[in-house]
Short mmCIF file of C-alpha atoms in Angstrom, two decimals:
data_model
loop_
_atom_site.label_atom_id
_atom_site.label_comp_id
_atom_site.label_asym_id
_atom_site.label_seq_id
_atom_site.Cartn_x
_atom_site.Cartn_y
_atom_site.Cartn_z
CA UNK A 20 16.58 42.92 -13.16
CA UNK A 21 13.85 43.59 -10.63
CA UNK A 22 11.20 42.52 -13.16
CA UNK A 23 13.05 39.27 -13.71
CA UNK A 24 13.07 38.62 -9.97
CA UNK A 25 9.33 39.30 -9.69
CA UNK A 26 8.70 36.98 -12.64
CA UNK A 27 10.67 34.20 -10.95
CA UNK A 28 8.66 34.57 -7.73
CA UNK A 29 5.38 34.61 -9.67
CA UNK A 30 6.35 31.48 -11.57
CA UNK A 31 7.16 29.68 -8.33
CA UNK A 32 3.77 30.61 -6.89
CA UNK A 33 1.97 29.53 -10.08
CA UNK A 34 3.71 26.15 -9.99
CA UNK A 35 2.83 25.81 -6.32
CA UNK A 36 -0.81 26.51 -7.17
CA UNK A 37 -0.76 23.85 -9.88
CA UNK A 38 0.67 21.36 -7.44
CA UNK A 39 -1.92 22.27 -4.82
CA UNK A 40 -4.72 21.55 -7.26
CA UNK A 41 -3.45 18.02 -7.70
CA UNK A 42 -4.85 15.53 -5.27
CA UNK A 43 -2.52 14.52 -2.46
CA UNK A 44 -2.47 10.99 -3.92
CA UNK A 45 -2.05 11.97 -7.57
CA UNK A 46 1.39 11.15 -8.91
CA UNK A 47 2.66 14.11 -10.96
CA UNK A 48 3.76 13.65 -14.55
CA UNK A 49 6.45 16.31 -14.48
CA UNK A 50 9.37 17.44 -12.38
CA UNK A 51 9.19 20.29 -9.88
CA UNK A 52 11.59 23.08 -10.84
CA UNK A 53 12.74 25.61 -8.23
CA UNK A 54 13.42 29.12 -9.51
CA UNK A 55 16.34 29.43 -7.18
CA UNK A 56 19.97 28.33 -7.42
CA UNK A 57 20.73 25.02 -5.75
CA UNK A 58 22.79 26.71 -3.03
CA UNK A 59 19.73 28.78 -1.98
CA UNK A 60 17.24 25.94 -2.25
CA UNK A 61 19.20 23.23 -0.42
CA UNK A 62 19.08 24.68 3.15
CA UNK A 63 15.25 24.76 2.98
CA UNK A 64 15.23 21.14 1.81
CA UNK A 65 17.31 20.16 4.84
CA UNK A 66 14.88 22.08 7.06
CA UNK A 67 11.92 20.22 5.55
CA UNK A 68 13.33 16.82 6.48
CA UNK A 69 14.34 18.02 9.94
CA UNK A 70 10.92 19.52 10.74
CA UNK A 71 9.16 16.37 9.54
CA UNK A 72 11.30 14.18 11.80
CA UNK A 73 13.04 12.31 9.00
CA UNK A 74 16.59 11.95 10.38
CA UNK A 75 19.24 12.00 7.69
CA UNK A 76 22.93 11.82 6.97
CA UNK A 77 24.35 14.29 4.54
CA UNK A 78 27.28 14.59 2.24
CA UNK A 79 27.65 18.34 2.51
CA UNK A 80 30.00 18.63 -0.42
CA UNK A 81 27.62 17.43 -3.12
CA UNK A 82 24.03 18.31 -2.03
CA UNK A 83 23.12 14.71 -1.21
CA UNK A 84 21.34 13.41 1.87
CA UNK A 85 19.97 10.04 2.88
CA UNK A 86 17.31 9.44 5.52
CA UNK A 87 17.30 6.63 8.04
CA UNK A 88 15.31 3.47 7.42
CA UNK A 89 11.63 3.59 8.41
CA UNK A 90 9.40 0.54 8.73
CA UNK A 91 6.28 0.37 6.61
CA UNK A 92 3.31 0.71 9.00
CA UNK A 93 5.84 1.72 11.65
CA UNK A 94 5.62 -0.22 14.89
CA UNK A 95 3.93 -3.23 13.32
CA UNK A 96 5.46 -6.60 14.06
CA UNK A 97 4.56 -8.02 10.69
CA UNK A 98 5.22 -5.43 7.97
CA UNK A 99 8.64 -6.67 6.89
CA UNK A 100 9.41 -3.67 4.66
CA UNK A 101 11.67 -0.69 5.29
CA UNK A 102 12.04 2.47 3.25
CA UNK A 103 14.49 5.36 3.09
CA UNK A 104 14.86 8.43 0.90
CA UNK A 105 17.92 9.31 -1.13
CA UNK A 106 17.71 13.04 -1.93
CA UNK A 107 19.90 14.55 -4.62
CA UNK A 108 20.02 18.27 -5.41
CA UNK A 109 20.56 19.02 -9.10
CA UNK A 110 21.43 22.25 -10.90
CA UNK A 111 18.94 22.75 -13.71
CA UNK A 112 20.53 26.07 -14.75
CA UNK A 113 22.52 28.83 -13.04
CA UNK A 114 19.25 30.18 -11.60
CA UNK A 115 17.13 27.01 -11.34
CA UNK A 116 17.40 23.72 -9.49
CA UNK A 117 15.45 20.54 -8.78
CA UNK A 118 15.46 17.47 -6.56
CA UNK A 119 15.63 13.82 -7.32
CA UNK A 120 14.13 11.81 -4.47
CA UNK A 121 14.66 8.08 -4.68
CA UNK A 122 12.69 5.82 -2.35
CA UNK A 123 14.78 2.74 -1.55
CA UNK A 124 12.96 -0.33 -0.28
CA UNK A 125 14.28 -3.28 1.70
CA UNK A 126 12.27 -6.40 2.49
CA UNK A 127 13.04 -8.61 5.45
CA UNK A 128 11.20 -11.43 3.73
CA UNK A 129 13.24 -12.87 0.87
CA UNK A 130 10.15 -14.66 -0.44
CA UNK A 131 8.73 -11.29 -1.44
CA UNK A 132 11.85 -10.21 -3.30
CA UNK A 133 12.23 -10.76 -7.01
CA UNK A 134 15.16 -13.08 -7.67
CA UNK A 135 18.40 -11.22 -8.25
CA UNK A 136 17.10 -7.91 -6.95
CA UNK A 137 18.15 -8.03 -3.30
CA UNK A 138 19.50 -4.75 -1.97
CA UNK A 139 22.40 -4.35 0.43
CA UNK A 140 21.76 -2.80 3.82
CA UNK A 141 24.55 -0.28 3.15
CA UNK A 142 24.03 3.39 3.81
CA UNK A 143 25.91 5.05 0.98
CA UNK A 144 23.80 6.97 -1.49
CA UNK A 145 24.18 4.14 -4.01
CA UNK A 146 22.76 1.64 -1.52
CA UNK A 147 26.20 0.06 -1.05
CA UNK A 148 29.27 0.79 0.97
CA UNK A 149 29.71 1.89 4.51
CA UNK A 150 30.37 -1.69 5.45
CA UNK A 151 26.70 -2.48 4.83
CA UNK A 152 26.88 -5.84 3.13
CA UNK A 153 30.51 -6.71 3.82
CA UNK A 154 30.30 -6.04 7.53
CA UNK A 155 26.78 -7.26 8.12
CA UNK A 156 25.25 -3.81 8.26
CA UNK A 157 21.71 -3.19 9.50
CA UNK A 158 19.12 -0.58 8.45
CA UNK A 159 20.61 1.90 10.89
CA UNK A 160 24.20 0.73 11.00
CA UNK A 161 27.34 1.76 9.19
CA UNK A 162 28.89 5.09 8.34
CA UNK A 163 27.90 7.41 5.54
CA UNK A 164 30.46 7.16 2.72
CA UNK A 165 30.79 10.35 0.68
CA UNK A 166 29.90 9.70 -2.95
CA UNK A 167 32.63 9.91 -5.55
CA UNK A 168 30.38 11.36 -8.25
CA UNK A 169 28.13 14.37 -8.50
CA UNK A 170 24.30 14.18 -8.82
CA UNK A 171 24.64 15.11 -12.49
CA UNK A 172 26.50 11.84 -13.11
CA UNK A 173 23.32 9.96 -12.24
CA UNK A 174 21.31 11.46 -15.08
CA UNK A 175 21.74 8.73 -17.66
CA UNK A 176 20.99 5.96 -15.19
CA UNK A 177 18.08 7.72 -13.50
CA UNK A 178 16.38 8.68 -16.76
CA UNK A 179 15.93 5.03 -17.77
CA UNK A 180 12.17 4.48 -17.16
CA UNK A 181 10.74 1.38 -15.50
CA UNK A 182 7.03 1.97 -15.82
CA UNK A 183 5.10 5.07 -14.80
CA UNK A 184 7.03 7.25 -12.38
CA UNK A 185 9.57 4.53 -11.69
CA UNK A 186 13.25 4.74 -12.48
CA UNK A 187 16.02 2.19 -12.29
CA UNK A 188 18.10 2.56 -9.16
CA UNK A 189 19.99 0.02 -7.12
CA UNK A 190 18.94 -3.35 -8.56
CA UNK A 191 15.33 -2.35 -9.07
CA UNK A 192 14.75 -1.70 -5.36
CA UNK A 193 14.88 2.08 -5.72
CA UNK A 194 12.15 4.11 -7.44
CA UNK A 195 12.01 7.81 -8.08
CA UNK A 196 9.25 9.24 -5.94
CA UNK A 197 7.77 12.21 -7.81
CA UNK A 198 4.97 12.49 -5.27
CA UNK A 199 7.49 13.09 -2.49
CA UNK A 200 9.40 15.55 -4.70
CA UNK A 201 6.25 17.65 -5.08
CA UNK A 202 5.46 17.44 -1.36
CA UNK A 203 8.85 18.97 -0.65
CA UNK A 204 8.35 21.55 -3.41
CA UNK A 205 4.97 22.68 -2.11
CA UNK A 206 6.53 23.32 1.27
CA UNK A 207 9.86 24.79 0.19
CA UNK A 208 9.05 26.92 -2.89
CA UNK A 209 6.66 29.36 -1.14
CA UNK A 210 9.18 29.86 1.67
CA UNK A 211 11.79 30.80 -0.87
CA UNK A 212 9.33 33.33 -2.32
CA UNK A 213 7.68 34.66 0.82
CA UNK A 214 7.41 33.08 4.24
CA UNK A 215 3.70 33.79 4.83
CA UNK A 216 2.78 31.93 1.64
CA UNK A 217 3.94 28.62 3.06
CA UNK A 218 1.09 26.08 2.78
CA UNK A 219 -0.44 24.35 5.74
CA UNK A 220 0.68 20.73 6.22
CA UNK A 221 -1.62 17.99 4.94
CA UNK A 222 -4.01 16.91 7.66
CA UNK A 223 -4.42 13.16 8.00
CA UNK A 224 -7.79 11.49 8.57
CA UNK A 225 -7.93 11.57 12.36
CA UNK A 226 -10.02 9.01 14.21
CA UNK A 227 -12.89 10.59 16.20
CA UNK A 228 -11.69 8.95 19.41
CA UNK A 229 -8.04 9.93 18.96
CA UNK A 230 -6.66 12.77 21.06
CA UNK A 231 -4.23 13.65 18.30
CA UNK A 232 -3.06 12.36 14.93
CA UNK A 233 0.49 12.21 13.64
CA UNK A 234 1.98 14.49 11.02
CA UNK A 235 1.34 13.14 7.53
CA UNK A 236 5.06 12.66 6.97
CA UNK A 237 5.36 10.57 10.12
CA UNK A 238 3.53 7.61 8.58
CA UNK A 239 5.39 5.32 6.18
CA UNK A 240 2.82 3.88 3.75
CA UNK A 241 5.19 2.42 1.18
CA UNK A 242 5.79 3.43 -2.41
CA UNK A 243 2.80 5.42 -3.79
CA UNK A 244 0.30 3.27 -5.69
CA UNK A 245 0.11 4.59 -9.24
CA UNK A 246 -3.40 5.68 -10.24
CA UNK A 247 -4.91 5.34 -6.77
CA UNK A 248 -5.58 9.04 -6.23
CA UNK A 249 -8.42 9.31 -8.75
CA UNK A 250 -10.36 6.53 -6.99
CA UNK A 251 -10.17 7.84 -3.42
CA UNK A 252 -13.33 9.81 -2.71
CA UNK A 253 -15.71 10.03 0.21
CA UNK A 254 -18.75 7.86 -0.42
CA UNK A 255 -16.99 5.86 -3.16
CA UNK A 256 -16.75 2.07 -3.10
CA UNK A 257 -13.68 0.38 -4.58
CA UNK A 258 -14.41 -3.31 -5.14
CA UNK A 259 -11.26 -5.40 -5.42
CA UNK A 260 -11.87 -8.81 -6.96
CA UNK A 261 -8.98 -11.00 -5.91
CA UNK A 262 -7.57 -14.49 -6.25
CA UNK A 263 -7.41 -15.56 -2.59
CA UNK A 264 -4.21 -16.75 -0.97
CA UNK A 265 -1.44 -14.31 -1.93
CA UNK A 266 0.83 -12.16 0.18
CA UNK A 267 0.58 -9.19 -2.15
CA UNK A 268 -3.17 -8.39 -2.20
CA UNK A 269 -3.49 -7.80 1.58
CA UNK A 270 -0.41 -5.59 1.40
CA UNK A 271 -1.99 -3.68 -1.50
CA UNK A 272 -5.10 -3.12 0.63
CA UNK A 273 -3.08 -1.99 3.65
CA UNK A 274 -1.07 0.45 1.53
CA UNK A 275 -4.26 1.77 -0.12
CA UNK A 276 -5.78 2.41 3.29
CA UNK A 277 -2.66 4.02 4.69
CA UNK A 278 -2.04 6.32 1.71
CA UNK A 279 -5.70 7.38 1.57
CA UNK A 280 -5.83 8.30 5.25
CA UNK A 281 -2.54 10.17 5.18
CA UNK A 282 -4.02 12.23 2.33
CA UNK A 283 -6.99 13.11 4.56
CA UNK A 284 -9.71 10.60 3.66
CA UNK A 285 -11.16 8.24 6.32
CA UNK A 286 -11.34 4.63 5.14
CA UNK A 287 -13.48 1.60 5.89
CA UNK A 288 -12.27 -1.83 4.79
CA UNK A 289 -14.75 -4.59 3.90
CA UNK A 290 -13.53 -8.19 4.18
CA UNK A 291 -15.12 -11.40 2.96
CA UNK A 292 -15.11 -12.98 6.40
CA UNK A 293 -18.14 -14.49 8.19
CA UNK A 294 -20.49 -12.04 9.95
CA UNK A 295 -19.84 -13.72 13.28
CA UNK A 296 -16.22 -12.50 13.06
CA UNK A 297 -17.22 -8.84 13.39
CA UNK A 298 -16.98 -8.67 17.18
CA UNK A 299 -13.51 -10.24 17.14
CA UNK A 300 -12.29 -7.93 14.38
CA UNK A 301 -13.59 -4.85 16.22
CA UNK A 302 -11.99 -5.94 19.47
CA UNK A 303 -8.65 -6.64 17.80
CA UNK A 304 -8.52 -3.25 16.05
CA UNK A 305 -9.11 -1.54 19.39
CA UNK A 306 -6.61 -3.74 21.24
CA UNK A 307 -2.91 -3.38 22.03
CA UNK A 308 -2.06 -6.32 19.76
CA UNK A 309 -0.81 -8.58 22.55
CA UNK A 310 -0.54 -12.36 22.29
CA UNK A 311 -3.86 -12.65 24.11
CA UNK A 312 -5.47 -10.27 21.61
CA UNK A 313 -4.21 -12.43 18.74
CA UNK A 314 -5.60 -15.57 20.38
CA UNK A 315 -9.03 -13.98 20.77
CA UNK A 316 -9.04 -12.95 17.10
CA UNK A 317 -8.11 -16.46 15.92
CA UNK A 318 -10.43 -18.32 18.27
CA UNK A 319 -13.16 -19.05 15.76
CA UNK A 320 -14.02 -21.90 13.37
CA UNK A 321 -13.28 -19.69 10.35
CA UNK A 322 -9.55 -19.39 11.07
CA UNK A 323 -9.33 -23.11 11.93
CA UNK A 324 -11.20 -24.49 8.93
CA UNK A 325 -9.83 -27.79 7.57
CA UNK A 326 -10.26 -26.25 4.09
CA UNK A 327 -8.63 -22.80 4.34
CA UNK A 328 -9.27 -21.02 1.04
CA UNK A 329 -6.89 -18.07 1.44
CA UNK A 330 -9.25 -15.62 3.18
CA UNK A 331 -7.80 -16.70 6.53
CA UNK A 332 -4.18 -16.47 5.43
CA UNK A 333 -1.17 -15.13 7.31
CA UNK A 334 -1.24 -12.12 4.99
CA UNK A 335 -4.86 -11.29 5.88
CA UNK A 336 -4.13 -11.62 9.60
CA UNK A 337 -1.08 -9.42 9.20
CA UNK A 338 -3.15 -6.86 7.30
CA UNK A 339 -5.51 -6.66 10.27
CA UNK A 340 -2.46 -6.01 12.45
CA UNK A 341 -1.39 -3.21 10.12
CA UNK A 342 -4.85 -1.65 10.29
CA UNK A 343 -4.75 -1.98 14.08
CA UNK A 344 -1.39 -0.25 14.15
CA UNK A 345 -2.63 2.64 12.00
CA UNK A 346 -5.70 3.04 14.19
CA UNK A 347 -3.57 3.01 17.34
CA UNK A 348 -1.63 5.97 15.94
CA UNK A 349 -4.80 8.04 15.65
CA UNK A 350 -5.78 7.42 12.01
CA UNK A 351 -9.42 6.92 11.02
CA UNK A 352 -9.70 3.35 9.76
CA UNK A 353 -12.54 0.92 10.36
CA UNK A 354 -13.28 -2.59 9.14
CA UNK A 355 -16.37 -4.72 8.66
CA UNK A 356 -17.06 -8.26 7.47
CA UNK A 357 -19.84 -9.15 5.06
CA UNK A 358 -19.84 -12.86 4.20
CA UNK A 359 -22.93 -14.99 4.83
CA UNK A 360 -21.42 -18.49 4.61
CA UNK A 361 -24.65 -20.29 5.48
CA UNK A 362 -26.34 -18.87 2.40
CA UNK A 363 -25.72 -20.31 -1.05
CA UNK A 364 -25.63 -19.00 -4.61
CA UNK A 365 -27.77 -15.97 -5.37
CA UNK A 366 -29.04 -15.74 -1.80
CA UNK A 367 -25.46 -15.31 -0.57
CA UNK A 368 -24.68 -12.62 -3.17
CA UNK A 369 -27.78 -10.67 -2.21
CA UNK A 370 -27.03 -10.93 1.49
CA UNK A 371 -23.42 -9.77 1.05
CA UNK A 372 -24.54 -6.84 -1.12
CA UNK A 373 -27.12 -5.80 1.48
CA UNK A 374 -24.47 -5.82 4.23
CA UNK A 375 -22.03 -3.69 2.22
CA UNK A 376 -24.83 -1.30 1.14
CA UNK A 377 -25.89 -0.81 4.76
CA UNK A 378 -22.32 0.06 5.77
CA UNK A 379 -21.88 2.60 2.97
CA UNK A 380 -25.22 4.30 3.53
CA UNK A 381 -24.60 4.46 7.29
CA UNK A 382 -21.43 6.54 6.84
CA UNK A 383 -21.35 8.21 3.40
CA UNK A 384 -18.41 10.44 4.30
CA UNK A 385 -15.90 7.58 4.13
CA UNK A 386 -13.98 5.80 1.36
CA UNK A 387 -14.76 2.07 1.14
CA UNK A 388 -12.24 -0.57 0.07
CA UNK A 389 -14.08 -3.88 -0.28
CA UNK A 390 -12.06 -7.06 -0.88
CA UNK A 391 -13.73 -10.21 -2.16
CA UNK A 392 -13.26 -13.13 -4.51
CA UNK A 393 -13.31 -12.01 -8.13
CA UNK A 394 -16.67 -13.64 -8.88
CA UNK A 395 -18.44 -11.49 -6.25
CA UNK A 396 -16.95 -8.19 -7.46
CA UNK A 397 -18.31 -8.43 -11.01
CA UNK A 398 -20.86 -5.85 -12.15
CA UNK A 399 -22.44 -7.87 -14.96
CA UNK A 400 -24.95 -10.67 -14.63
CA UNK A 401 -24.33 -14.23 -15.70
CA UNK A 402 -21.76 -16.93 -15.10
CA UNK A 403 -20.87 -19.89 -17.33
CA UNK A 404 -22.93 -22.18 -15.11
CA UNK A 405 -25.76 -19.72 -14.36
CA UNK A 406 -26.72 -17.10 -16.94
CA UNK A 407 -29.06 -15.35 -14.48
CA UNK A 408 -26.52 -15.02 -11.69
CA UNK A 409 -26.34 -11.48 -10.25
CA UNK A 410 -23.05 -10.92 -8.39
CA UNK A 411 -22.64 -8.67 -5.38
CA UNK A 412 -20.86 -6.04 -7.49
CA UNK A 413 -23.79 -5.70 -9.87
CA UNK A 414 -26.27 -5.41 -6.99
CA UNK A 415 -24.17 -2.70 -5.34
CA UNK A 416 -23.78 -0.74 -8.57
CA UNK A 417 -27.56 -0.69 -8.95
CA UNK A 418 -28.05 0.69 -5.43
CA UNK A 419 -25.07 2.98 -4.80
CA UNK A 420 -23.87 6.08 -6.62
CA UNK A 421 -20.13 5.44 -6.95
CA UNK A 422 -18.95 1.85 -7.36
CA UNK A 423 -15.75 0.90 -9.19
CA UNK A 424 -14.91 -2.79 -9.63
CA UNK A 425 -11.30 -3.76 -10.32
CA UNK A 426 -10.05 -7.20 -11.24
CA UNK A 427 -6.76 -8.47 -9.88
CA UNK A 428 -3.80 -8.38 -12.27
CA UNK A 429 -0.49 -9.94 -11.33
CA UNK A 430 2.78 -11.38 -12.54
CA UNK A 431 3.32 -15.14 -12.35
CA UNK A 432 4.12 -16.78 -9.03
CA UNK A 433 2.15 -18.85 -6.56
CA UNK A 434 -1.01 -18.70 -4.43
CA UNK A 435 -2.71 -20.79 -1.76
CA UNK A 436 -5.69 -22.18 -3.65
CA UNK A 437 -8.47 -24.64 -2.84
CA UNK A 438 -9.74 -26.81 -5.71
CA UNK A 439 -11.75 -29.96 -6.14
CA UNK A 440 -9.74 -32.94 -4.97
CA UNK A 441 -7.52 -34.14 -7.82
CA UNK A 442 -8.31 -37.75 -6.91
CA UNK A 443 -11.96 -37.15 -7.59
CA UNK A 444 -13.19 -37.52 -4.02
CA UNK A 445 -16.72 -36.13 -3.94
CA UNK A 446 -17.36 -32.95 -1.93
CA UNK A 447 -13.73 -32.67 -0.85
CA UNK A 448 -11.41 -29.74 -1.49
CA UNK A 449 -7.67 -30.00 -1.91
CA UNK A 450 -5.97 -26.85 -0.60
CA UNK A 451 -2.35 -25.89 -1.00
CA UNK A 452 0.24 -23.91 -2.92
CA UNK A 453 -0.38 -23.74 -6.65
CA UNK A 454 1.37 -22.04 -9.52
CA UNK A 455 -0.32 -18.81 -10.63
CA UNK A 456 0.27 -17.70 -14.20
CA UNK A 457 0.04 -13.98 -14.85
CA UNK A 458 1.56 -11.25 -17.00
CA UNK A 459 4.57 -9.14 -16.16
CA UNK A 460 3.73 -5.44 -15.88
CA UNK A 461 6.62 -4.49 -13.63
CA UNK A 462 7.07 -4.48 -9.88
CA UNK A 463 5.05 -1.36 -8.95
CA UNK A 464 1.53 -1.56 -7.54
CA UNK A 465 -0.90 0.36 -9.73
CA UNK A 466 -4.58 0.96 -10.48
CA UNK A 467 -5.74 1.30 -14.07
CA UNK A 468 -9.28 2.14 -15.19
CA UNK A 469 -10.56 1.57 -18.69
CA UNK A 470 -12.94 3.87 -20.53
CA UNK A 471 -15.69 1.28 -20.19
CA UNK A 472 -15.87 -2.20 -18.71
CA UNK A 473 -14.98 -5.70 -19.85
CA UNK A 474 -17.25 -8.70 -20.34
CA UNK A 475 -17.09 -9.54 -16.63
CA UNK A 476 -18.18 -6.05 -15.64
CA UNK A 477 -14.84 -4.87 -14.34
CA UNK A 478 -13.97 -1.20 -14.80
CA UNK A 479 -10.23 -1.85 -14.68
CA UNK A 480 -7.50 -3.69 -12.81
CA UNK A 481 -5.34 -3.38 -9.73
CA UNK A 482 -1.87 -4.79 -10.28
CA UNK A 483 0.23 -6.33 -7.49
CA UNK A 484 3.34 -7.57 -9.30
CA UNK A 485 4.76 -11.10 -8.81
CA UNK A 486 2.62 -13.10 -6.37
CA UNK A 487 3.67 -15.40 -3.55
CA UNK A 488 1.45 -17.86 -1.71
CA UNK A 489 0.33 -17.03 1.81
CA UNK A 490 -0.32 -20.07 4.00
CA UNK A 491 -3.19 -20.25 6.50
CA UNK A 492 -2.64 -18.12 9.60
CA UNK A 493 -3.61 -21.07 11.79
CA UNK A 494 -2.92 -24.67 10.92
CA UNK A 495 -3.69 -26.28 14.26
CA UNK A 496 -3.20 -24.24 17.41
CA UNK A 497 -4.04 -20.63 18.06
CA UNK A 498 -0.56 -19.13 17.97
CA UNK A 499 0.49 -16.03 16.05
CA UNK A 500 0.29 -16.14 12.25
CA UNK A 501 3.23 -18.00 10.79
CA UNK A 502 4.24 -19.69 14.02
CA UNK A 503 2.43 -22.99 13.25
CA UNK A 504 2.09 -23.22 16.99
CA UNK A 505 0.08 -26.02 18.55
CA UNK A 506 1.08 -25.34 22.12
CA UNK A 507 -1.88 -23.16 23.09
CA UNK A 508 -5.39 -24.57 23.24
CA UNK A 509 -4.66 -27.48 20.87
CA UNK A 510 -7.64 -28.51 18.78
CA UNK A 511 -9.32 -31.81 19.31
CA UNK A 512 -8.43 -34.16 16.48
CA UNK A 513 -11.73 -35.15 14.94
CA UNK A 514 -10.20 -36.94 11.99
CA UNK A 515 -10.28 -33.93 9.66
CA UNK A 516 -7.30 -33.66 7.35
CA UNK A 517 -5.63 -30.29 7.20
CA UNK A 518 -4.68 -28.52 4.03
CA UNK A 519 -2.02 -30.24 1.99
CA UNK A 520 0.94 -28.28 0.73
CA UNK A 521 2.44 -29.16 -2.60
#
């Protein structure tokens, strides 16, 4: 019997070692099994959530707990997403147990929700009940309603896959979070074996100027991006070639940054904004995010262009707010701009590549996420109208050691797009909401690399699900994004027509 006990402890430590070798962003492909009965494992699970300041309500009779709602990029005024964990203890055998951890997501913006998949604000473990929807419940309101079934009754429903590491739960708004399950396992399993073997908590990427940084579990970065972990390395450059003007791509960038920093890697974001915007961006990231700070950020010709092409969208402005919020909490995030709008054609590509190269070589111990239009991110020469064209991505790949270019993949929806005027007016762009036709690959954000590259020079894709158009942050005045406010410093009407919305 004693040998069996030693074997169980050894197995737990071996599994913990395997988990430790995985990157903190790598999504596991297997469940974590505890070599302890559920009754022995569960108290340590409760302790984990208590110590990491994740308040919860518990149904003590069935080994089920549910955390309170937390806002994505907590404290931000613009995130619009909340998350909570539903934790279910399951008996694997008389001597083994495991956890199912379901991350439930709620969006305050119905435009970002797939039709028919809205989730009640209820607080029961099924996402309903407790007076949530019937009584107008809020993310923190209502009473916990004890479930009428055991965790084992969920097996058939929870084992129905919806893409990698995603399981059907509560109208598609809940996804099984294997990464979180292993985070709990790596903390709990060694304690069950021997207290001194407990691993040290993950250290986030702390900003040099910050007095202290939060615990990794204190930051809500959204549902883990599938496949991201293999791309996050110090000195690496991840080029994201986007279609401008969606709500989803800036959120993908913000989540990438947040998840990378929480896993311990400092991040620098590159944005295709004019070089003269750098001072304003720096000042905003260091600011308190007041109304005056917003006005200073937006007080430039770029944000007030009569032909806004999507780079100055509400979503981009809100992403800057999310980066500011992360930085204010002590995380190591920086941002730079690299567009040279006065240059044209090949001269512009070369200038942008030189700016990005300078940033990377100046701080090689950081991970770089560079967002640009999908023409600039290519790593092969030639375009239909210019066979000798050498995009920024190609120039960077020739000069830097680790460059990965990903093309945007998405499900159908809409985007704010500028195109040549449909009436044929020379040298005039028509900007507005357009249909965007894509391919459905589920609702989860993911990164996928191919073995080689395609004809455009992309090494893979980053997928953002169904897309929704993001309007310009500033139409006329200098109010907050989305306010369409013309009450502060109204612009002089010089006869320019603003973007049309169709």
